[in-house]
């Protein structure tokens, strides 16, 4: 559910470092004051415990944006006793003030990443948002609690290659559960009470505090991947404050943990087959003419003998599988993924391949784990061995590895229950989301979008063909155009299917 590194390294986002989120990959940047014409709308009621915006100069300056913070309680249910946290925001006002629709809040996925920089930096905003949205909406980016920019969560390094994430014995199950519990305890020890209040329900209340502080009666919201989880939490709590809702790469939050893991494995298997097909059709692909699955088996065998290395140490098979999985999130990573598999298989050098992995950005990955486990339903530890085998059968190419397995295994056995109990959307008929779903999304599979659509009678589902996790910001222009029309005019698209973007069909770079 994370923004692929290949996207972060493309176009205007040529940055170094961590993996998935464009905002977290860059220095904490924001830009300065709104012009006088950008006056707020008439005030809406403020949630109890919410503050006003404390506007601050943005860095680097940009006369078209402004940044600030909103103070929120650590625990919304006990605002006076729990202490406070800061939530960082950035506002980029609508360019066409006479035709301004309202505010568009968004969450680009993760979790563990922010949105403020995407709104504050002009080049990033113009990459992420089509001109019509920049013209008609005040774009509001929020760094959720737990994310740098806002009051952050701090945890120990969650990555320990010596602890199997696919346990085969009860002793390995106990080792995994103990490692998960130690990680969760480190977050509480280093951060304090905030670490226990990072769930989507709490963040949704923060977003409403931002809405109120800006004086807006309602919001439009774009949620990508994890952002769709946040969208559901907000819409269920504040349905009357939702003007429009776009769900791109939707997570079906009605599912139990075992179903999530199995669906993830199947989606990754499909993605691997698609990668092999694209590679076979692309002359520049270094694996062209080879059986990709056979090459992976060769790579695993070398790793099991301790012959694959990166960063001065032997790399485990599990690390290689998660790196390949992360590379499958976008066809923009095809060339690097193919070269990484070749180098690891032929040379025993996994440096390029592991650079695609979420584990490379350790701090961001720690935030990701600390946040997502508060909303992920738990699998019983004693069921892990059987579930790992079932996932491997669903996704034999990567032996069951998927982002969903990484989450399910990383949250197993935690002492605190998840804040979220799986259920379908509970919103009135006035909430009419537009859902965007790619045919071959390896993180949020099409069947989830179909399920959410069936249970939301007022929703519209745009099914787009092609590859990549989420249409936004650059995997499918047709689906994005449909979302723009819906957001600006509240008009569902007449056509609810989109072809693959021709520039990326059948290409491996």
PDB file of N, CA and C in Angstrom, residues 1 40 94 188 206 211 223 235 270 287 317 329 346 353 360 382 385 400 405 409 427 434 437 449 457 461:
ATOM      1  N   UNK A   1       0.827  -1.198   0.000  1.00  0.00           N
ATOM      2  CA  UNK A   1       0.000   0.000   0.000  1.00  0.00           C
ATOM      3  C   UNK A   1       0.862   1.248   0.000  1.00  0.00           C
ATOM      4  N   UNK A  40     -10.786  31.852   4.173  1.00  0.00           N
ATOM      5  CA  UNK A  40     -11.484  30.606   4.461  1.00  0.00           C
ATOM      6  C   UNK A  40     -12.980  30.733   4.255  1.00  0.00           C
ATOM      7  N   UNK A  94      -6.660  27.228  -4.463  1.00  0.00           N
ATOM      8  CA  UNK A  94      -7.148  27.087  -5.843  1.00  0.00           C
ATOM      9  C   UNK A  94      -6.650  28.244  -6.692  1.00  0.00           C
ATOM     10  N   UNK A 188       6.276   2.273  22.349  1.00  0.00           N
ATOM     11  CA  UNK A 188       5.720   2.897  23.549  1.00  0.00           C
ATOM     12  C   UNK A 188       6.819   3.485  24.424  1.00  0.00           C
ATOM     13  N   UNK A 206      -8.386  13.724  13.678  1.00  0.00           N
ATOM     14  CA  UNK A 206      -7.419  14.803  13.429  1.00  0.00           C
ATOM     15  C   UNK A 206      -7.763  15.551  12.143  1.00  0.00           C
ATOM     16  N   UNK A 211     -10.121  20.290   9.234  1.00  0.00           N
ATOM     17  CA  UNK A 211     -11.255  20.875   8.508  1.00  0.00           C
ATOM     18  C   UNK A 211     -11.872  22.028   9.283  1.00  0.00           C
ATOM     19  N   UNK A 223      -8.140   9.344  -1.364  1.00  0.00           N
ATOM     20  CA  UNK A 223      -7.361   8.374  -0.607  1.00  0.00           C
ATOM     21  C   UNK A 223      -6.782   7.333  -1.535  1.00  0.00           C
ATOM     22  N   UNK A 235     -15.408   8.802   6.675  1.00  0.00           N
ATOM     23  CA  UNK A 235     -16.781   8.827   6.159  1.00  0.00           C
ATOM     24  C   UNK A 235     -17.758   8.191   7.135  1.00  0.00           C
ATOM     25  N   UNK A 270      -0.112 -13.042  -9.832  1.00  0.00           N
ATOM     26  CA  UNK A 270      -0.554 -12.437 -11.083  1.00  0.00           C
ATOM     27  C   UNK A 270       0.427 -11.357 -11.536  1.00  0.00           C
ATOM     28  N   UNK A 287      16.255 -10.056 -18.715  1.00  0.00           N
ATOM     29  CA  UNK A 287      15.762 -11.421 -18.523  1.00  0.00           C
ATOM     30  C   UNK A 287      14.964 -11.915 -19.727  1.00  0.00           C
ATOM     31  N   UNK A 317      16.565 -15.571   1.790  1.00  0.00           N
ATOM     32  CA  UNK A 317      15.561 -15.763   0.740  1.00  0.00           C
ATOM     33  C   UNK A 317      14.346 -14.868   0.993  1.00  0.00           C
ATOM     34  N   UNK A 329       5.302  -3.456  -7.745  1.00  0.00           N
ATOM     35  CA  UNK A 329       4.256  -2.463  -7.522  1.00  0.00           C
ATOM     36  C   UNK A 329       4.053  -1.518  -8.687  1.00  0.00           C
ATOM     37  N   UNK A 346      23.061 -14.456 -11.058  1.00  0.00           N
ATOM     38  CA  UNK A 346      24.293 -14.789 -11.781  1.00  0.00           C
ATOM     39  C   UNK A 346      25.548 -14.401 -11.026  1.00  0.00           C
ATOM     40  N   UNK A 353      18.839  -5.342  -6.221  1.00  0.00           N
ATOM     41  CA  UNK A 353      17.518  -5.893  -5.933  1.00  0.00           C
ATOM     42  C   UNK A 353      17.009  -5.411  -4.577  1.00  0.00           C
ATOM     43  N   UNK A 360      14.711  -1.031   3.127  1.00  0.00           N
ATOM     44  CA  UNK A 360      15.824  -0.095   2.989  1.00  0.00           C
ATOM     45  C   UNK A 360      15.592   1.186   3.779  1.00  0.00           C
ATOM     46  N   UNK A 382      -0.996 -19.485  16.374  1.00  0.00           N
ATOM     47  CA  UNK A 382      -0.968 -20.927  16.096  1.00  0.00           C
ATOM     48  C   UNK A 382      -1.430 -21.244  14.675  1.00  0.00           C
ATOM     49  N   UNK A 385       1.562 -21.106  10.711  1.00  0.00           N
ATOM     50  CA  UNK A 385       2.256 -22.106   9.906  1.00  0.00           C
ATOM     51  C   UNK A 385       1.356 -22.575   8.762  1.00  0.00           C
ATOM     52  N   UNK A 400       4.545 -17.122  -1.426  1.00  0.00           N
ATOM     53  CA  UNK A 400       3.558 -16.518  -0.544  1.00  0.00           C
ATOM     54  C   UNK A 400       3.864 -15.104  -0.106  1.00  0.00           C
ATOM     55  N   UNK A 405       1.160 -10.204   3.466  1.00  0.00           N
ATOM     56  CA  UNK A 405       1.778 -11.158   4.393  1.00  0.00           C
ATOM     57  C   UNK A 405       2.754 -10.438   5.317  1.00  0.00           C
ATOM     58  N   UNK A 409       2.023 -11.003   9.194  1.00  0.00           N
ATOM     59  CA  UNK A 409       3.042 -11.655  10.027  1.00  0.00           C
ATOM     60  C   UNK A 409       3.673 -10.664  10.997  1.00  0.00           C
ATOM     61  N   UNK A 427     -22.068   3.680   6.018  1.00  0.00           N
ATOM     62  CA  UNK A 427     -22.292   5.087   5.686  1.00  0.00           C
ATOM     63  C   UNK A 427     -23.680   5.230   5.071  1.00  0.00           C
ATOM     64  N   UNK A 434     -16.279   7.377  -5.620  1.00  0.00           N
ATOM     65  CA  UNK A 434     -15.769   6.883  -6.885  1.00  0.00           C
ATOM     66  C   UNK A 434     -14.578   5.994  -6.564  1.00  0.00           C
ATOM     67  N   UNK A 437      -9.853   1.039  -9.730  1.00  0.00           N
ATOM     68  CA  UNK A 437      -9.212  -0.254  -9.483  1.00  0.00           C
ATOM     69  C   UNK A 437      -8.489  -0.750 -10.715  1.00  0.00           C
ATOM     70  N   UNK A 449     -11.940  -4.222  -4.633  1.00  0.00           N
ATOM     71  CA  UNK A 449     -12.730  -3.108  -5.172  1.00  0.00           C
ATOM     72  C   UNK A 449     -14.143  -3.570  -5.532  1.00  0.00           C
ATOM     73  N   UNK A 457     -24.016   0.874  -2.480  1.00  0.00           N
ATOM     74  CA  UNK A 457     -24.895   1.017  -3.649  1.00  0.00           C
ATOM     75  C   UNK A 457     -24.733   2.344  -4.384  1.00  0.00           C
ATOM     76  N   UNK A 461     -17.624   2.306  -9.760  1.00  0.00           N
ATOM     77  CA  UNK A 461     -16.337   1.642  -9.884  1.00  0.00           C
ATOM     78  C   UNK A 461     -15.788   1.830 -11.296  1.00  0.00           C
TER      79      UNK A 461
END
